[in-house]
Tab-separated table of C-alpha atoms in Angstrom:
chain	number	residue	atom	x	y	z
A	72	UNK	CA	-2.956	-45.512	-5.735
A	73	UNK	CA	-3.317	-43.664	-2.454
A	74	UNK	CA	-4.209	-39.988	-2.594
A	75	UNK	CA	-1.250	-37.735	-1.887
A	76	UNK	CA	-1.436	-35.129	0.893
A	77	UNK	CA	-0.767	-31.521	-0.089
A	78	UNK	CA	2.765	-30.157	0.371
A	79	UNK	CA	3.246	-27.827	3.341
A	80	UNK	CA	2.636	-24.128	2.838
A	81	UNK	CA	3.445	-21.071	4.914
A	82	UNK	CA	-0.080	-20.528	6.236
A	83	UNK	CA	-1.031	-24.032	7.261
A	84	UNK	CA	2.466	-24.586	8.673
A	85	UNK	CA	1.882	-21.626	10.983
A	86	UNK	CA	-1.237	-23.272	12.365
A	87	UNK	CA	0.482	-26.642	12.658
A	88	UNK	CA	3.255	-25.082	14.728
A	89	UNK	CA	0.704	-23.915	17.288
A	90	UNK	CA	-0.391	-27.499	17.828
A	91	UNK	CA	3.109	-28.998	17.718
A	92	UNK	CA	4.400	-26.471	20.274
A	93	UNK	CA	1.479	-27.010	22.629
A	94	UNK	CA	1.825	-23.372	23.692
A	95	UNK	CA	-0.838	-21.588	21.707
A	96	UNK	CA	-0.367	-18.383	19.680
A	97	UNK	CA	1.443	-15.232	20.813
A	98	UNK	CA	-1.814	-13.429	21.627
A	99	UNK	CA	-3.109	-16.380	23.628
A	100	UNK	CA	-6.077	-16.906	21.305
A	101	UNK	CA	-7.124	-16.485	17.693
A	102	UNK	CA	-10.633	-15.309	18.570
A	103	UNK	CA	-10.799	-11.658	17.509
A	104	UNK	CA	-13.285	-10.693	20.217
A	105	UNK	CA	-11.062	-12.265	22.885
A	106	UNK	CA	-8.065	-10.472	21.389
A	107	UNK	CA	-9.938	-7.182	21.539
A	108	UNK	CA	-10.890	-7.815	25.165
A	109	UNK	CA	-7.275	-8.626	25.989
A	110	UNK	CA	-6.047	-5.443	24.301
A	111	UNK	CA	-8.519	-3.430	26.363
A	112	UNK	CA	-7.230	-5.095	29.518
A	113	UNK	CA	-3.585	-4.475	28.570
A	114	UNK	CA	-4.375	-0.785	28.101
A	115	UNK	CA	-6.605	-0.353	31.141
A	116	UNK	CA	-4.173	2.197	32.601
A	117	UNK	CA	-4.251	4.155	29.348
A	118	UNK	CA	-7.866	3.507	28.413
A	119	UNK	CA	-8.517	6.980	27.013
A	120	UNK	CA	-5.882	6.440	24.326
A	121	UNK	CA	-7.249	2.969	23.613
A	122	UNK	CA	-10.785	4.254	23.131
A	123	UNK	CA	-9.557	7.164	21.037
A	124	UNK	CA	-8.093	4.767	18.492
A	125	UNK	CA	-11.121	2.475	18.410
A	126	UNK	CA	-14.274	4.545	18.923
A	127	UNK	CA	-16.682	5.495	16.158
A	128	UNK	CA	-18.791	8.485	15.180
A	129	UNK	CA	-21.845	9.561	17.154
A	130	UNK	CA	-23.903	6.685	18.526
A	131	UNK	CA	-21.791	4.107	16.650
A	132	UNK	CA	-24.673	3.058	14.400
A	133	UNK	CA	-22.470	2.890	11.319
A	134	UNK	CA	-19.948	0.771	13.174
A	135	UNK	CA	-22.798	-1.597	14.058
A	136	UNK	CA	-24.044	-1.511	10.462
A	137	UNK	CA	-20.685	-2.715	9.201
A	138	UNK	CA	-20.946	-5.931	11.194
A	139	UNK	CA	-24.674	-6.331	10.565
A	140	UNK	CA	-23.939	-6.333	6.857
A	141	UNK	CA	-21.524	-9.232	7.243
A	142	UNK	CA	-24.035	-11.073	9.421
A	143	UNK	CA	-26.698	-10.869	6.727
A	144	UNK	CA	-24.584	-12.454	3.991
A	145	UNK	CA	-24.205	-16.219	4.434
A	146	UNK	CA	-21.781	-18.540	2.654
A	147	UNK	CA	-23.027	-21.518	0.636
A	148	UNK	CA	-20.252	-24.148	0.705
A	149	UNK	CA	-19.672	-26.505	-2.219
A	150	UNK	CA	-18.344	-30.026	-1.591
A	151	UNK	CA	-16.587	-32.938	-3.323
A	152	UNK	CA	-14.375	-30.605	-5.339
A	153	UNK	CA	-10.613	-31.131	-5.579
A	154	UNK	CA	-9.320	-28.073	-3.742
A	155	UNK	CA	-6.438	-29.887	-2.055
A	156	UNK	CA	-3.951	-27.405	-3.467
A	157	UNK	CA	-4.995	-23.830	-2.801
A	158	UNK	CA	-3.579	-20.466	-3.804
A	159	UNK	CA	-4.167	-17.141	-2.056
A	160	UNK	CA	-1.664	-15.099	-4.073
A	161	UNK	CA	-3.025	-12.407	-6.360
A	162	UNK	CA	-2.004	-9.284	-8.248
A	163	UNK	CA	-3.333	-5.851	-7.326
A	164	UNK	CA	-2.496	-2.775	-9.377
A	165	UNK	CA	0.372	-4.642	-10.980
A	166	UNK	CA	1.823	-5.706	-7.628
A	167	UNK	CA	2.051	-9.421	-6.890
A	168	UNK	CA	0.956	-9.985	-3.290
A	169	UNK	CA	0.955	-13.051	-1.050
A	170	UNK	CA	-2.763	-12.657	-0.314
A	171	UNK	CA	-5.543	-10.119	-0.955
A	172	UNK	CA	-4.961	-8.615	2.514
A	173	UNK	CA	-3.514	-5.155	3.203
A	174	UNK	CA	-2.659	-3.471	6.492
A	175	UNK	CA	-5.062	-0.538	6.527
A	176	UNK	CA	-3.975	3.036	7.327
A	177	UNK	CA	-4.383	3.427	11.075
A	178	UNK	CA	-3.065	6.689	12.495
A	179	UNK	CA	-1.270	7.318	15.781
A	180	UNK	CA	-0.363	3.705	16.458
A	181	UNK	CA	2.127	4.943	19.029
A	182	UNK	CA	-0.843	5.498	21.334
A	183	UNK	CA	-1.101	1.747	21.941
A	184	UNK	CA	2.531	0.600	21.770
A	185	UNK	CA	5.918	2.251	22.186
A	186	UNK	CA	7.117	1.082	18.741
A	187	UNK	CA	3.976	2.277	16.971
A	188	UNK	CA	4.006	2.027	13.183
A	189	UNK	CA	7.569	0.713	13.161
A	190	UNK	CA	6.394	-2.547	14.699
A	191	UNK	CA	3.544	-2.801	12.224
A	192	UNK	CA	5.863	-2.111	9.283
A	193	UNK	CA	8.264	-4.834	10.397
A	194	UNK	CA	5.404	-7.271	10.906
A	195	UNK	CA	3.939	-6.561	7.474
A	196	UNK	CA	7.311	-7.164	5.843
A	197	UNK	CA	7.911	-10.358	7.830
A	198	UNK	CA	4.560	-11.837	6.783
A	199	UNK	CA	4.705	-10.435	3.254
A	200	UNK	CA	1.632	-8.205	3.428
A	201	UNK	CA	1.476	-4.692	1.912
A	202	UNK	CA	1.131	-1.828	4.387
A	203	UNK	CA	-0.718	1.433	3.818
A	204	UNK	CA	0.817	4.118	6.021
A	205	UNK	CA	-1.432	6.798	7.476
A	206	UNK	CA	-0.657	10.480	7.051
A	207	UNK	CA	-1.295	10.837	10.775
A	208	UNK	CA	1.180	8.160	11.793
A	209	UNK	CA	3.261	8.741	14.902
A	210	UNK	CA	6.445	8.005	12.964
A	211	UNK	CA	7.763	9.675	9.816
A	212	UNK	CA	7.201	7.987	6.470
A	213	UNK	CA	10.974	7.715	6.146
A	214	UNK	CA	11.384	5.832	9.421
A	215	UNK	CA	8.482	3.534	8.574
A	216	UNK	CA	9.961	2.805	5.137
A	217	UNK	CA	13.248	1.862	6.778
A	218	UNK	CA	11.453	-0.465	9.205
A	219	UNK	CA	9.461	-1.990	6.341
A	220	UNK	CA	12.701	-2.727	4.531
A	221	UNK	CA	13.777	-2.782	0.894
A	222	UNK	CA	11.516	-5.738	0.111
A	223	UNK	CA	8.438	-4.447	1.939
A	224	UNK	CA	5.414	-3.436	-0.107
A	225	UNK	CA	3.954	-0.116	0.972
A	226	UNK	CA	1.463	2.527	-0.110
A	227	UNK	CA	0.971	5.985	1.351
A	228	UNK	CA	-2.366	7.340	2.565
A	229	UNK	CA	-2.606	11.037	1.735
A	230	UNK	CA	-4.322	13.758	3.728
A	231	UNK	CA	-4.163	16.674	1.362
A	232	UNK	CA	-2.174	19.666	2.722
A	233	UNK	CA	-3.670	23.075	2.074
A	234	UNK	CA	-0.460	24.480	0.557
A	235	UNK	CA	0.694	23.158	-2.801
A	236	UNK	CA	4.391	23.342	-1.917
A	237	UNK	CA	3.846	21.216	1.188
A	238	UNK	CA	1.670	18.746	-0.727
A	239	UNK	CA	4.349	18.381	-3.393
A	240	UNK	CA	6.995	17.856	-0.732
A	241	UNK	CA	5.019	15.044	0.902
A	242	UNK	CA	4.381	13.352	-2.452
A	243	UNK	CA	8.085	13.595	-3.306
A	244	UNK	CA	9.122	12.094	0.022
A	245	UNK	CA	6.665	9.230	-0.315
A	246	UNK	CA	7.869	8.357	-3.796
A	247	UNK	CA	11.534	8.555	-2.834
A	248	UNK	CA	10.925	6.187	0.066
A	249	UNK	CA	9.348	3.378	-1.886
A	250	UNK	CA	5.628	4.020	-1.461
A	251	UNK	CA	4.376	2.783	-4.802
A	252	UNK	CA	0.713	3.844	-4.712
A	253	UNK	CA	-1.079	6.856	-3.290
A	254	UNK	CA	-4.293	6.363	-1.332
A	255	UNK	CA	-6.261	9.612	-1.080
A	256	UNK	CA	-8.792	9.530	1.737
A	257	UNK	CA	-11.822	11.402	0.417
A	258	UNK	CA	-14.278	11.002	3.309
A	259	UNK	CA	-12.350	12.999	5.902
A	260	UNK	CA	-12.158	16.576	4.684
A	261	UNK	CA	-13.186	17.345	8.259
A	262	UNK	CA	-13.300	15.000	11.236
A	263	UNK	CA	-16.683	13.433	11.931
A	264	UNK	CA	-18.796	13.924	15.047
A	265	UNK	CA	-16.824	11.880	17.584
A	266	UNK	CA	-18.610	12.079	20.887
A	267	UNK	CA	-15.830	10.669	23.033
A	268	UNK	CA	-13.280	13.252	21.878
A	269	UNK	CA	-15.720	16.128	22.156
A	270	UNK	CA	-16.703	15.204	25.684
A	271	UNK	CA	-13.190	15.283	27.121
A	272	UNK	CA	-11.350	17.515	24.646
A	273	UNK	CA	-8.906	14.716	23.846
A	274	UNK	CA	-6.652	15.629	20.928
A	275	UNK	CA	-3.314	13.835	20.574
A	276	UNK	CA	-2.586	15.617	17.285
A	277	UNK	CA	-3.119	19.003	18.895
A	278	UNK	CA	-0.496	18.042	21.440
A	279	UNK	CA	2.134	16.897	18.949
A	280	UNK	CA	1.176	13.229	18.585
A	281	UNK	CA	0.362	12.007	15.067
A	282	UNK	CA	1.782	15.039	13.267
A	283	UNK	CA	5.161	13.453	12.626
A	284	UNK	CA	4.847	13.648	8.828
A	285	UNK	CA	4.808	17.408	9.218
A	286	UNK	CA	7.760	17.514	11.601
A	287	UNK	CA	9.784	15.483	9.091
A	288	UNK	CA	8.832	17.622	6.104
A	289	UNK	CA	11.625	20.002	5.040
A	290	UNK	CA	9.336	22.478	3.269
A	291	UNK	CA	6.934	22.780	6.172
A	292	UNK	CA	9.672	23.050	8.798
A	293	UNK	CA	11.679	25.591	6.785
A	294	UNK	CA	8.716	27.962	7.066
A	295	UNK	CA	9.334	28.022	10.786
A	296	UNK	CA	13.099	28.324	10.549
A	297	UNK	CA	13.654	24.716	11.594
A	298	UNK	CA	15.201	21.600	10.123
A	299	UNK	CA	13.120	18.507	9.484
A	300	UNK	CA	13.204	16.035	12.359
A	301	UNK	CA	12.103	12.449	12.765
A	302	UNK	CA	10.312	12.267	16.074
A	303	UNK	CA	9.360	9.291	18.214
A	304	UNK	CA	6.743	10.606	20.629
A	305	UNK	CA	6.818	9.477	24.229
A	306	UNK	CA	4.782	6.437	25.215
A	307	UNK	CA	2.360	6.423	26.888
A	308	UNK	CA	0.865	9.651	25.616
A	309	UNK	CA	-0.207	11.922	28.471
A	310	UNK	CA	-2.155	14.948	27.269
A	311	UNK	CA	-2.581	16.472	30.708
A	312	UNK	CA	1.158	16.305	31.407
A	313	UNK	CA	1.898	18.035	28.109
A	314	UNK	CA	-0.585	20.789	28.901
A	315	UNK	CA	0.952	21.300	32.331
A	316	UNK	CA	4.428	21.616	30.860
A	317	UNK	CA	3.224	24.139	28.303
A	318	UNK	CA	1.428	26.156	30.990
A	319	UNK	CA	4.609	26.157	33.068
A	320	UNK	CA	6.499	27.702	30.169
A	321	UNK	CA	8.435	24.703	28.872
A	322	UNK	CA	9.713	26.015	25.543
A	323	UNK	CA	10.164	22.642	23.850
A	324	UNK	CA	6.591	21.644	24.668
A	325	UNK	CA	5.213	24.999	23.577
A	326	UNK	CA	7.064	24.750	20.274
A	327	UNK	CA	5.794	21.221	19.718
A	328	UNK	CA	2.193	22.287	20.269
A	329	UNK	CA	2.616	25.313	18.016
A	330	UNK	CA	4.068	23.254	15.179
A	331	UNK	CA	1.301	20.714	15.638
A	332	UNK	CA	-1.318	23.453	15.264
A	333	UNK	CA	0.351	24.664	12.095
A	334	UNK	CA	0.491	21.184	10.595
A	335	UNK	CA	-3.160	20.590	11.429
A	336	UNK	CA	-3.936	23.877	9.688
A	337	UNK	CA	-2.388	22.247	6.609
A	338	UNK	CA	-3.982	18.789	6.703
A	339	UNK	CA	-7.160	19.570	8.640
A	340	UNK	CA	-7.984	22.975	7.229
A	341	UNK	CA	-11.649	22.204	6.570
A	342	UNK	CA	-11.232	22.662	2.826
A	343	UNK	CA	-13.429	20.229	0.901
A	344	UNK	CA	-11.543	19.107	-2.177
A	345	UNK	CA	-13.469	18.377	-5.393
A	346	UNK	CA	-13.150	15.995	-8.306
A	347	UNK	CA	-11.466	18.747	-10.291
A	348	UNK	CA	-8.762	19.053	-7.625
A	349	UNK	CA	-7.658	15.473	-8.273
A	350	UNK	CA	-5.900	16.610	-11.415
A	351	UNK	CA	-3.231	18.249	-9.244
A	352	UNK	CA	-2.333	14.896	-7.719
A	353	UNK	CA	-2.518	13.094	-11.055
A	354	UNK	CA	-0.082	15.632	-12.486
A	355	UNK	CA	2.350	15.223	-9.591
A	356	UNK	CA	2.250	11.551	-8.610
A	357	UNK	CA	3.984	8.890	-10.670
A	358	UNK	CA	2.084	5.734	-9.803
A	359	UNK	CA	-1.374	4.329	-9.099
A	360	UNK	CA	-3.907	6.568	-7.349
A	361	UNK	CA	-6.611	5.043	-5.177
A	362	UNK	CA	-9.576	6.873	-3.624
A	363	UNK	CA	-10.471	5.612	-0.139
A	364	UNK	CA	-13.909	6.328	1.275
A	365	UNK	CA	-16.180	5.564	-1.694
A	366	UNK	CA	-19.719	4.481	-0.718
A	367	UNK	CA	-21.964	5.637	-3.560
A	368	UNK	CA	-22.337	4.078	-7.008
A	369	UNK	CA	-22.168	7.502	-8.674
A	370	UNK	CA	-18.842	8.252	-6.979
A	371	UNK	CA	-17.379	4.919	-8.070
A	372	UNK	CA	-18.446	5.650	-11.634
A	373	UNK	CA	-17.067	9.183	-11.432
A	374	UNK	CA	-13.706	7.759	-10.349
A	375	UNK	CA	-13.663	5.737	-13.567
A	376	UNK	CA	-14.411	8.858	-15.610
A	377	UNK	CA	-11.531	10.628	-13.879
A	378	UNK	CA	-9.091	7.865	-14.775
A	379	UNK	CA	-8.527	6.885	-11.136
A	380	UNK	CA	-6.788	3.515	-10.819
A	381	UNK	CA	-8.643	2.155	-7.822
A	382	UNK	CA	-11.163	2.727	-5.054
A	383	UNK	CA	-11.481	1.528	-1.488
A	384	UNK	CA	-15.117	1.003	-0.584
A	385	UNK	CA	-14.940	2.213	3.003
A	386	UNK	CA	-16.840	4.243	5.574
A	387	UNK	CA	-13.758	4.788	7.710
A	388	UNK	CA	-14.807	1.998	10.042
A	389	UNK	CA	-17.866	4.001	11.024
A	390	UNK	CA	-15.733	6.844	12.328
A	391	UNK	CA	-16.996	9.649	10.087
A	392	UNK	CA	-20.791	9.583	9.697
A	393	UNK	CA	-23.219	8.151	12.229
A	394	UNK	CA	-26.219	6.325	10.765
A	395	UNK	CA	-24.651	5.502	7.395
A	396	UNK	CA	-24.982	2.218	5.534
A	397	UNK	CA	-22.688	-0.709	6.212
A	398	UNK	CA	-19.665	-0.694	3.940
A	399	UNK	CA	-20.393	-4.207	2.660
A	400	UNK	CA	-23.861	-3.009	1.614
A	401	UNK	CA	-22.189	-0.157	-0.264
A	402	UNK	CA	-19.889	-2.650	-1.991
A	403	UNK	CA	-22.898	-4.709	-3.016
A	404	UNK	CA	-24.561	-1.686	-4.624
A	405	UNK	CA	-21.378	-0.517	-6.352
A	406	UNK	CA	-20.638	-3.958	-7.772
A	407	UNK	CA	-24.052	-4.064	-9.444
A	408	UNK	CA	-23.034	-1.144	-11.663
A	409	UNK	CA	-22.279	-2.413	-15.159
A	410	UNK	CA	-19.885	0.480	-15.651
A	411	UNK	CA	-17.887	-0.568	-12.582
A	412	UNK	CA	-17.947	-4.226	-13.592
A	413	UNK	CA	-16.724	-3.411	-17.094
A	414	UNK	CA	-13.929	-1.171	-15.781
A	415	UNK	CA	-12.849	-3.829	-13.312
A	416	UNK	CA	-12.861	-6.568	-15.946
A	417	UNK	CA	-10.793	-4.471	-18.353
A	418	UNK	CA	-8.268	-3.615	-15.647
A	419	UNK	CA	-9.103	0.088	-15.619
A	420	UNK	CA	-10.403	0.004	-12.031
A	421	UNK	CA	-9.273	-1.985	-8.995
A	422	UNK	CA	-11.826	-2.362	-6.204
A	423	UNK	CA	-10.686	-2.824	-2.599
A	424	UNK	CA	-12.812	-3.083	0.536
A	425	UNK	CA	-12.496	-1.767	4.073
A	426	UNK	CA	-14.616	-1.502	7.235
A	427	UNK	CA	-15.578	-4.541	9.248
A	428	UNK	CA	-13.180	-7.312	8.209
A	429	UNK	CA	-12.486	-9.694	11.091
A	430	UNK	CA	-12.248	-13.256	9.749
A	431	UNK	CA	-11.441	-15.353	6.731
A	432	UNK	CA	-15.153	-15.711	6.070
A	433	UNK	CA	-15.472	-11.915	6.041
A	434	UNK	CA	-12.725	-11.690	3.444
A	435	UNK	CA	-14.428	-14.294	1.267
A	436	UNK	CA	-17.736	-12.428	1.469
A	437	UNK	CA	-16.135	-9.143	0.414
A	438	UNK	CA	-14.331	-10.822	-2.478
A	439	UNK	CA	-17.436	-12.692	-3.615
A	440	UNK	CA	-19.396	-9.447	-3.736
A	441	UNK	CA	-16.703	-7.978	-5.950
A	442	UNK	CA	-13.647	-6.701	-4.088
A	443	UNK	CA	-10.182	-7.726	-5.243
A	444	UNK	CA	-8.537	-7.093	-1.895
A	445	UNK	CA	-9.362	-6.037	1.665
A	446	UNK	CA	-7.891	-3.794	4.346
A	447	UNK	CA	-7.601	-4.848	7.986
A	448	UNK	CA	-7.146	-2.188	10.655
A	449	UNK	CA	-8.681	-2.479	14.121
A	450	UNK	CA	-7.493	-6.057	14.704
A	451	UNK	CA	-3.989	-4.809	13.834
A	452	UNK	CA	-4.275	-2.301	16.672
A	453	UNK	CA	-5.372	-5.048	19.069
A	454	UNK	CA	-2.391	-7.222	18.215
A	455	UNK	CA	-0.012	-4.263	18.401
A	456	UNK	CA	-1.278	-3.207	21.832
A	457	UNK	CA	-0.819	-6.689	23.270
A	458	UNK	CA	2.443	-7.898	21.763
A	459	UNK	CA	3.929	-5.311	19.401
A	460	UNK	CA	5.370	-6.673	16.178
A	461	UNK	CA	4.686	-10.296	17.117
A	462	UNK	CA	1.042	-9.447	17.810
A	463	UNK	CA	0.594	-7.814	14.424
A	464	UNK	CA	2.268	-10.761	12.743
A	465	UNK	CA	-0.224	-13.105	14.380
A	466	UNK	CA	-3.229	-11.065	13.222
A	467	UNK	CA	-1.955	-11.177	9.653
A	468	UNK	CA	-0.999	-14.859	9.754
A	469	UNK	CA	-4.270	-16.001	11.287
A	470	UNK	CA	-6.284	-13.917	8.822
A	471	UNK	CA	-4.544	-15.456	5.811
A	472	UNK	CA	-4.615	-18.947	7.299
A	473	UNK	CA	-8.336	-18.626	8.014
A	474	UNK	CA	-8.899	-17.450	4.440
A	475	UNK	CA	-6.836	-20.348	3.074
A	476	UNK	CA	-8.810	-22.970	5.036
A	477	UNK	CA	-12.288	-21.492	4.634
A	478	UNK	CA	-11.826	-20.897	0.927
A	479	UNK	CA	-11.175	-24.604	0.479
A	480	UNK	CA	-14.167	-25.557	2.597
A	481	UNK	CA	-16.314	-23.359	0.343
A	482	UNK	CA	-15.077	-25.303	-2.681
A	483	UNK	CA	-12.536	-22.869	-4.158
A	484	UNK	CA	-8.865	-23.531	-4.824
A	485	UNK	CA	-7.777	-20.088	-6.042
A	486	UNK	CA	-8.536	-16.793	-4.337
A	487	UNK	CA	-8.730	-15.116	-7.735
A	488	UNK	CA	-11.786	-17.210	-8.558
A	489	UNK	CA	-13.727	-15.769	-5.615
A	490	UNK	CA	-14.086	-12.215	-6.900
A	491	UNK	CA	-17.580	-11.557	-8.202
A	492	UNK	CA	-19.039	-14.948	-7.222
A	493	UNK	CA	-21.843	-13.377	-5.171
A	494	UNK	CA	-24.667	-15.334	-6.783
A	495	UNK	CA	-22.816	-18.639	-6.570
A	496	UNK	CA	-21.350	-18.347	-3.080
A	497	UNK	CA	-23.620	-16.090	-1.024
A	498	UNK	CA	-27.218	-15.693	0.045
A	499	UNK	CA	-28.601	-12.726	1.947
A	500	UNK	CA	-30.681	-13.597	5.002
A	501	UNK	CA	-31.761	-11.814	8.173
A	502	UNK	CA	-32.393	-13.840	11.295
A	503	UNK	CA	-31.385	-13.365	14.896
A	504	UNK	CA	-28.995	-10.541	14.166
A	505	UNK	CA	-30.493	-7.956	16.472
A	506	UNK	CA	-30.320	-10.183	19.541
A	507	UNK	CA	-26.687	-11.057	18.950
A	508	UNK	CA	-25.613	-7.469	18.372
A	509	UNK	CA	-27.507	-6.276	21.434
A	510	UNK	CA	-25.600	-8.836	23.485
A	511	UNK	CA	-22.294	-7.628	22.101
A	512	UNK	CA	-23.209	-4.020	22.811
A	513	UNK	CA	-23.981	-4.891	26.411
A	514	UNK	CA	-20.663	-6.678	26.678
A	515	UNK	CA	-18.837	-3.640	25.418
A	516	UNK	CA	-20.639	-1.260	27.753
A	517	UNK	CA	-19.918	-3.475	30.716
A	518	UNK	CA	-16.226	-3.401	29.820
A	519	UNK	CA	-16.253	0.353	30.213
A	520	UNK	CA	-16.412	0.008	33.992
A	521	UNK	CA	-12.718	0.751	33.860
A	522	UNK	CA	-13.757	4.248	32.879
A	523	UNK	CA	-15.658	4.680	36.137
A	524	UNK	CA	-15.469	8.433	36.029
A	525	UNK	CA	-16.619	8.650	32.433
A	526	UNK	CA	-19.650	7.853	30.358
A	527	UNK	CA	-18.165	6.739	27.075
A	528	UNK	CA	-19.647	6.053	23.671
A	529	UNK	CA	-21.217	2.616	24.147
A	530	UNK	CA	-21.080	0.715	20.898
A	531	UNK	CA	-20.134	-2.882	20.383
A	532	UNK	CA	-16.498	-2.946	19.376
A	533	UNK	CA	-16.454	-6.160	17.443
A	534	UNK	CA	-16.806	-4.061	14.344
A	535	UNK	CA	-15.836	-1.737	11.702
A	536	UNK	CA	-12.240	-1.403	10.642
A	537	UNK	CA	-10.813	0.939	9.483
A	538	UNK	CA	-10.118	3.376	11.271
A	539	UNK	CA	-9.024	6.500	10.526
A	540	UNK	CA	-6.193	8.435	9.927
A	541	UNK	CA	-6.676	12.084	10.769
A	542	UNK	CA	-8.447	11.010	13.890
A	543	UNK	CA	-6.488	7.875	14.310
A	544	UNK	CA	-7.713	4.551	13.017
A	545	UNK	CA	-7.817	4.743	9.458
């Protein structure tokens, strides 16, 4: 009897359509570096905004470390196994998802496309991928929820307001608008040392861009005698034009900048929250709580002691601390803790990963080391900048399709079987990495010719994800 081919599935069908159409994908390529280069070219007339969303802290060493970590871990494929039928669906914190991929919380997406987070929310819903919305989004959480639709899966990333009444208001709004889990970013109590911003004094949030959660908050706005409003900031963002209008006495612009300063005093106050402070959120949030920004074993274990539902092993895509370890290296250390392993196995702790994911192989490596899901951020920004919603959809589709194919080639038929298979699937080696990364750094620096009047932070941009929120890519 002849062997039967597998039935079509959503992911492989997407790839097949590229070949049957003869036209190629929406972004013109599926190579992430080429997509990044294309996004840079598309935004060459607004390059400051582009670099603001994608740069990293200091000399970008942590950003580099994120990719170096992935380079060191190599896959060991297994063959002659029946993996004809493959499954990438999984369940995370009680939520059935189409794949272990999440859209990470990237702030101020309106800097790279006129539709901003609305396009990303629609794309996530269309593909069936959960979205984590940044507190520093350029659209209100209500508008994003509407764009994501009644069937969209969404979590809310929380930058902790200084005032309890404002914090409670934000939590209430998120819950009422279908955000089922709360992701508290714990590595950004203050913004890291970001050389590019410091050099040119570039601050979209200080000029009313990325503070839209505050403008839509009734408690915050009532303080200033105003009604909540759901803003859609002008694209492209022009800081100098806003400053000129304010200097000329434009009342609307002056009010916008004042309200922005007051909101930043709430969410960027410089207050360093502690483990004890988490009880406030636990008492006032009905749903899973996830801590994003965990890098140390002790902190992962402390999260278990505190009854936290999940952690995101993340270094903010290298945007907070220069010279820190790669996030995948942190995941490796954390997943060697017996306490973490026991909590994960019993269902008391969910482990997610962020910072550096670019390909299906990257996803497999993170899962094999111990993550149950991954966040993708910077590639989302690239796709958004080039083609809006359609561009984001492609990034998500190609990531899942790549995972689906590569998982089979590694000898696995179910994505759930990958988690924790480090010793079976991976080996850690170190050869030729420095030369390759140096080449990529040179490529990135050369691309900055478009900033002929500026000397920008020169780090290779084929890295780090996430992002950040309070500063932008989350």
